[in-house]
Coordinates of C-alpha atoms in Angstrom, one line a residue:
M1 CA 39.3 47.5 133.5
S2 CA 39.3 44.3 135.6
Y3 CA 41.0 44.0 138.9
P4 CA 43.0 40.8 139.1
K5 CA 44.0 39.4 142.4
V6 CA 47.6 40.2 143.6
S7 CA 49.3 38.1 146.2
I8 CA 51.7 40.1 148.4
V9 CA 54.0 37.4 149.9
I10 CA 56.1 38.2 152.9
P11 CA 58.8 35.7 153.9
S12 CA 59.6 36.8 157.4
Y13 CA 62.3 36.3 160.0
K14 CA 63.1 39.7 161.6
P15 CA 60.4 41.2 163.8
Q16 CA 62.0 44.6 164.3
H17 CA 60.3 46.4 161.3
F18 CA 57.8 43.8 160.5
E19 CA 54.7 45.6 161.6
M20 CA 55.5 48.7 159.5
C21 CA 56.2 46.4 156.6
L22 CA 52.8 44.6 157.0
R23 CA 50.9 47.9 157.4
S24 CA 52.4 49.1 154.1
A25 CA 50.9 46.0 152.4
I26 CA 47.5 46.4 154.2
G27 CA 47.4 50.1 153.2
Q28 CA 47.5 49.6 149.5
S29 CA 45.1 51.6 147.3
Y30 CA 44.5 48.5 145.2
L31 CA 41.9 46.4 147.0
N32 CA 41.9 43.0 145.4
I33 CA 44.9 41.6 147.3
E34 CA 45.8 38.7 149.6
I35 CA 48.6 39.1 152.1
L36 CA 50.6 35.9 152.8
V37 CA 53.1 35.8 155.7
S38 CA 55.5 32.8 155.9
D39 CA 57.1 33.1 159.3
N40 CA 60.2 31.4 160.5
C41 CA 61.1 33.8 163.3
P42 CA 62.5 32.0 166.3
T43 CA 60.1 33.9 168.6
E44 CA 56.4 34.4 168.5
E45 CA 56.6 38.2 167.7
I46 CA 55.6 38.0 164.1
R47 CA 52.8 35.6 164.8
D48 CA 51.5 38.0 167.4
I49 CA 51.6 40.9 165.1
C50 CA 49.8 39.0 162.4
A51 CA 47.1 38.0 164.9
R52 CA 46.4 41.7 165.5
Y53 CA 45.7 42.2 161.8
A54 CA 43.7 39.0 161.1
H55 CA 40.7 41.2 160.4
N56 CA 42.6 42.8 157.5
G57 CA 42.8 39.4 155.7
V58 CA 46.4 38.6 156.6
I59 CA 47.0 34.9 155.9
Y60 CA 49.6 33.5 158.3
Q61 CA 51.6 30.3 158.1
R62 CA 54.4 29.1 160.3
S63 CA 57.4 27.9 158.3
S64 CA 59.9 25.3 159.3
V65 CA 62.4 26.2 156.5
Y66 CA 64.9 29.1 156.4
R67 CA 66.3 31.8 154.2
E68 CA 65.8 31.1 150.5
Q69 CA 63.6 28.1 151.1
N70 CA 61.2 30.3 153.1
V71 CA 61.0 32.6 150.1
N72 CA 60.0 29.6 148.0
A73 CA 57.4 28.5 150.6
A74 CA 55.9 32.0 150.5
L75 CA 55.8 32.1 146.7
A76 CA 54.3 28.6 146.5
G77 CA 51.2 29.7 148.5
A78 CA 50.3 32.6 146.3
K79 CA 46.9 32.4 144.5
G80 CA 46.8 35.7 142.7
E81 CA 47.3 36.3 139.0
F82 CA 50.3 38.5 140.0
I83 CA 52.8 38.0 142.8
K84 CA 54.3 40.9 144.7
P85 CA 57.2 39.9 147.0
L86 CA 57.9 42.0 150.1
F87 CA 60.6 41.3 152.6
D88 CA 60.0 41.7 156.3
D89 CA 61.7 45.1 156.9
D90 CA 61.0 46.7 153.5
L91 CA 58.0 49.0 152.6
L92 CA 55.6 49.6 149.7
H93 CA 54.3 53.0 148.6
P94 CA 50.5 53.1 149.0
F95 CA 50.0 53.2 145.2
C96 CA 52.6 50.5 144.5
I97 CA 50.3 47.6 143.6
E98 CA 47.9 49.9 141.7
R99 CA 50.6 51.3 139.5
M100 CA 52.2 47.9 138.8
V101 CA 48.9 46.2 137.8
A102 CA 48.2 49.2 135.5
A103 CA 51.6 48.7 133.9
M104 CA 51.3 44.9 133.4
Q105 CA 47.6 44.2 132.7
P106 CA 47.4 45.7 129.2
R107 CA 50.7 44.2 128.1
P108 CA 50.5 40.4 127.9
D109 CA 54.2 40.2 126.8
V110 CA 55.3 41.9 130.0
Q111 CA 56.2 39.1 132.5
M112 CA 57.5 41.4 135.2
V113 CA 57.5 45.0 136.3
F114 CA 59.9 47.0 138.5
S115 CA 60.1 50.5 139.7
A116 CA 62.5 53.2 140.9
S117 CA 63.1 52.7 144.6
Q118 CA 64.6 54.2 147.7
V119 CA 67.1 52.8 150.1
I120 CA 66.3 53.5 153.8
N121 CA 68.1 52.8 157.0
S122 CA 66.9 51.4 160.3
D123 CA 65.7 54.9 161.3
N124 CA 63.6 55.2 158.2
E125 CA 66.0 57.8 156.8
R126 CA 66.3 58.0 153.0
I127 CA 69.9 57.2 152.0
E128 CA 69.9 56.4 148.3
T129 CA 67.5 56.8 145.4
R130 CA 67.8 54.1 142.7
R131 CA 66.5 55.2 139.3
P132 CA 68.1 53.2 136.5
Y133 CA 66.2 54.9 133.7
E134 CA 64.8 58.5 133.3
A135 CA 61.5 57.4 131.8
S136 CA 59.1 54.5 132.1
G137 CA 59.1 51.9 129.3
T138 CA 59.3 48.3 128.2
L139 CA 62.6 46.4 128.2
S140 CA 63.4 43.2 126.3
G141 CA 64.3 40.3 128.6
L142 CA 67.3 39.6 126.3
D143 CA 68.6 43.1 126.5
V144 CA 68.3 43.2 130.2
H145 CA 70.2 39.9 130.4
R146 CA 73.0 41.3 128.3
R147 CA 73.2 44.5 130.4
V148 CA 73.4 42.8 133.8
T149 CA 75.9 40.2 132.5
L150 CA 78.3 42.5 130.8
G151 CA 77.8 45.3 133.3
M152 CA 78.1 42.9 136.3
E153 CA 75.3 44.8 138.1
N154 CA 71.8 44.3 139.3
F155 CA 70.1 47.6 138.4
I156 CA 66.6 46.2 139.0
G157 CA 67.0 45.7 142.8
E158 CA 65.8 43.2 145.3
F159 CA 62.6 41.1 145.2
T160 CA 60.7 43.9 147.0
T161 CA 60.9 46.1 143.9
V162 CA 59.3 43.7 141.4
M163 CA 55.9 42.1 140.6
F164 CA 55.5 39.2 138.2
R165 CA 52.9 36.8 136.8
R166 CA 52.2 33.7 138.9
Q167 CA 51.7 31.5 135.8
T168 CA 55.1 32.5 134.4
M169 CA 56.7 31.4 137.7
W170 CA 55.2 28.0 137.5
D171 CA 56.0 27.7 133.8
V172 CA 59.7 28.3 134.7
G173 CA 59.4 26.0 137.7
L174 CA 59.8 27.2 141.3
H175 CA 62.9 25.1 141.8
Q176 CA 64.4 26.1 138.5
L177 CA 63.8 29.8 139.2
Y178 CA 67.3 30.4 140.5
K179 CA 69.2 28.1 138.1
M180 CA 70.8 28.8 134.8
G181 CA 72.9 26.4 132.7
D182 CA 75.0 24.3 135.0
H183 CA 75.0 26.8 137.9
D184 CA 72.7 27.2 140.9
F185 CA 72.5 30.9 141.9
L186 CA 70.3 30.2 145.0
T187 CA 72.7 31.5 147.6
G188 CA 74.0 34.5 145.6
L189 CA 72.3 36.3 142.7
A190 CA 69.0 34.4 143.3
D191 CA 66.8 37.5 142.7
L192 CA 68.6 38.6 139.5
I193 CA 68.6 35.1 138.0
A194 CA 64.9 34.8 138.8
Y195 CA 64.2 38.0 136.9
L196 CA 66.2 36.8 133.9
N197 CA 64.4 33.4 133.9
L198 CA 60.9 35.0 134.3
T199 CA 61.5 37.3 131.3
R200 CA 63.7 35.2 129.0
D201 CA 60.8 34.8 126.5
G202 CA 59.3 38.2 127.0
S203 CA 59.9 41.6 128.5
M204 CA 59.7 43.6 131.6
F205 CA 58.4 47.1 132.3
Y206 CA 60.1 49.8 134.3
I207 CA 58.0 52.4 136.1
D208 CA 59.9 55.6 136.7
E209 CA 58.2 56.3 140.0
E210 CA 59.5 55.5 143.5
L211 CA 57.2 52.7 144.7
T212 CA 59.3 50.6 147.0
Y213 CA 61.7 51.1 150.0
F214 CA 64.5 48.7 150.6
R215 CA 66.0 48.7 154.1
K216 CA 69.8 48.5 154.3
D217 CA 71.7 49.1 157.5
P218 CA 74.9 47.5 158.9
R219 CA 73.1 47.3 162.3
L220 CA 70.5 44.9 160.9
Q221 CA 70.7 41.2 160.3
S222 CA 70.2 41.0 156.6
N223 CA 71.4 39.2 153.4
S224 CA 72.8 42.5 152.3
N225 CA 75.2 42.6 155.2
P226 CA 78.3 40.4 155.0
T227 CA 78.5 39.8 158.7
S228 CA 75.1 38.1 158.8
N229 CA 75.1 36.4 155.4
P230 CA 77.4 33.4 155.2
F231 CA 77.0 33.3 151.4
F232 CA 77.7 37.0 150.8
G233 CA 80.7 36.2 148.6
N234 CA 78.5 34.4 146.2
C235 CA 76.9 37.7 145.3
F236 CA 80.2 38.5 143.6
S237 CA 81.3 35.1 142.3
D238 CA 77.9 34.6 140.7
Y239 CA 78.6 37.5 138.3
I240 CA 81.6 35.6 137.0
D241 CA 79.6 32.4 136.6
L242 CA 76.8 34.4 134.9
L243 CA 79.3 35.3 132.2
R244 CA 80.0 31.6 131.5
V245 CA 76.4 30.4 131.5
S246 CA 75.4 33.3 129.3
L247 CA 78.0 32.4 126.8
D248 CA 76.8 28.8 126.7
A249 CA 73.3 30.1 126.1
Q250 CA 74.5 32.3 123.3
I251 CA 73.3 35.4 125.1
I252 CA 76.8 37.0 124.8
S253 CA 79.4 36.3 122.1
S254 CA 82.8 34.8 122.4
D255 CA 84.4 38.1 121.9
E256 CA 82.3 39.7 124.6
Y257 CA 83.2 36.9 127.0
R258 CA 86.9 37.4 126.3
S259 CA 86.6 41.2 126.7
M260 CA 85.4 40.7 130.3
H261 CA 88.8 39.2 131.4
P262 CA 90.1 42.5 132.9
Q263 CA 86.9 42.9 135.0
V264 CA 87.0 39.4 136.2
D265 CA 90.6 39.8 137.3
A266 CA 89.8 43.1 139.0
V267 CA 87.0 41.4 141.0
F268 CA 89.4 38.6 141.9
L269 CA 92.2 40.9 143.0
R270 CA 89.9 42.9 145.2
L271 CA 87.8 40.2 146.8
N272 CA 89.5 36.8 146.7
N273 CA 91.2 37.2 150.0
L274 CA 87.8 37.8 151.6
F275 CA 85.7 35.4 149.5
P276 CA 87.6 32.3 148.1
Q277 CA 84.6 31.5 146.0
V278 CA 85.5 34.4 143.7
G279 CA 88.8 32.6 142.9
E280 CA 86.9 29.4 142.2
A281 CA 84.5 31.2 139.8
R282 CA 87.5 32.8 138.1
E283 CA 89.0 29.4 137.5
R284 CA 85.8 28.2 135.8
Y285 CA 85.8 31.4 133.7
L286 CA 89.4 30.8 132.6
A287 CA 88.7 27.1 131.9
R288 CA 85.8 28.1 129.6
M289 CA 88.0 30.7 127.9
A290 CA 90.7 28.0 127.3
K291 CA 88.1 25.9 125.4
L292 CA 87.3 28.9 123.2
D293 CA 91.0 29.3 122.3
Q294 CA 91.5 25.6 121.3

């Protein structure tokens, strides 16, 4: 068995849990890794932490771009055959990279791997286990696309829980990674759309083992918290737009598109007063349905 290089890329902004995050990358049992930190923290805290671990091969770059663009900056610098994203307050199990490489390397059709994961809070307490399947196995990219579209759910998780092939990312195109059809999902379901684009001509593999830890806490500044993410409503409206672009791509049928009308209305009634973009997405959904009925 060969040991291809894996790039652990860490787009970073929040210093509070960063050192613990970085140590989880350094402490991997798999040795052929590079660790790339793209730092846009307004203070020097992350830079100073990285300096303390320079002897561990941490590659540091100061970034002048923010949020999603910093994620792209981190991905663009990767040199490994596989890319493992890791956000600045999340954690990896010590065997995470080893297990993921073992799952992908003998399966050239597998473009991405993900695992069971655990949600933790700011105090490192376990608050939710996420285990979408009861056994490890291969999933068709098309089947996953249909499930997330018609189920209106991201059962895979955030970028921290996946690893993918660098060449596939460049084949898709870094700036096309979050786009589908006529819609740009960059500020909403960017992670989910990236997964679908990466596996559209292949498959993904699920590892039924808890290998990543996603930190979620209302006390933290995070994209998962509506108070700190100005685009939080897009995480809901994008599911409605995903229906429309999936219909245009013939991933779902006209009958399936129509059958989602009650769910779209339910999302609208529950959230439109909070997030007006949900109403705008519903209007696009209804306009596309009107064309079907002509």
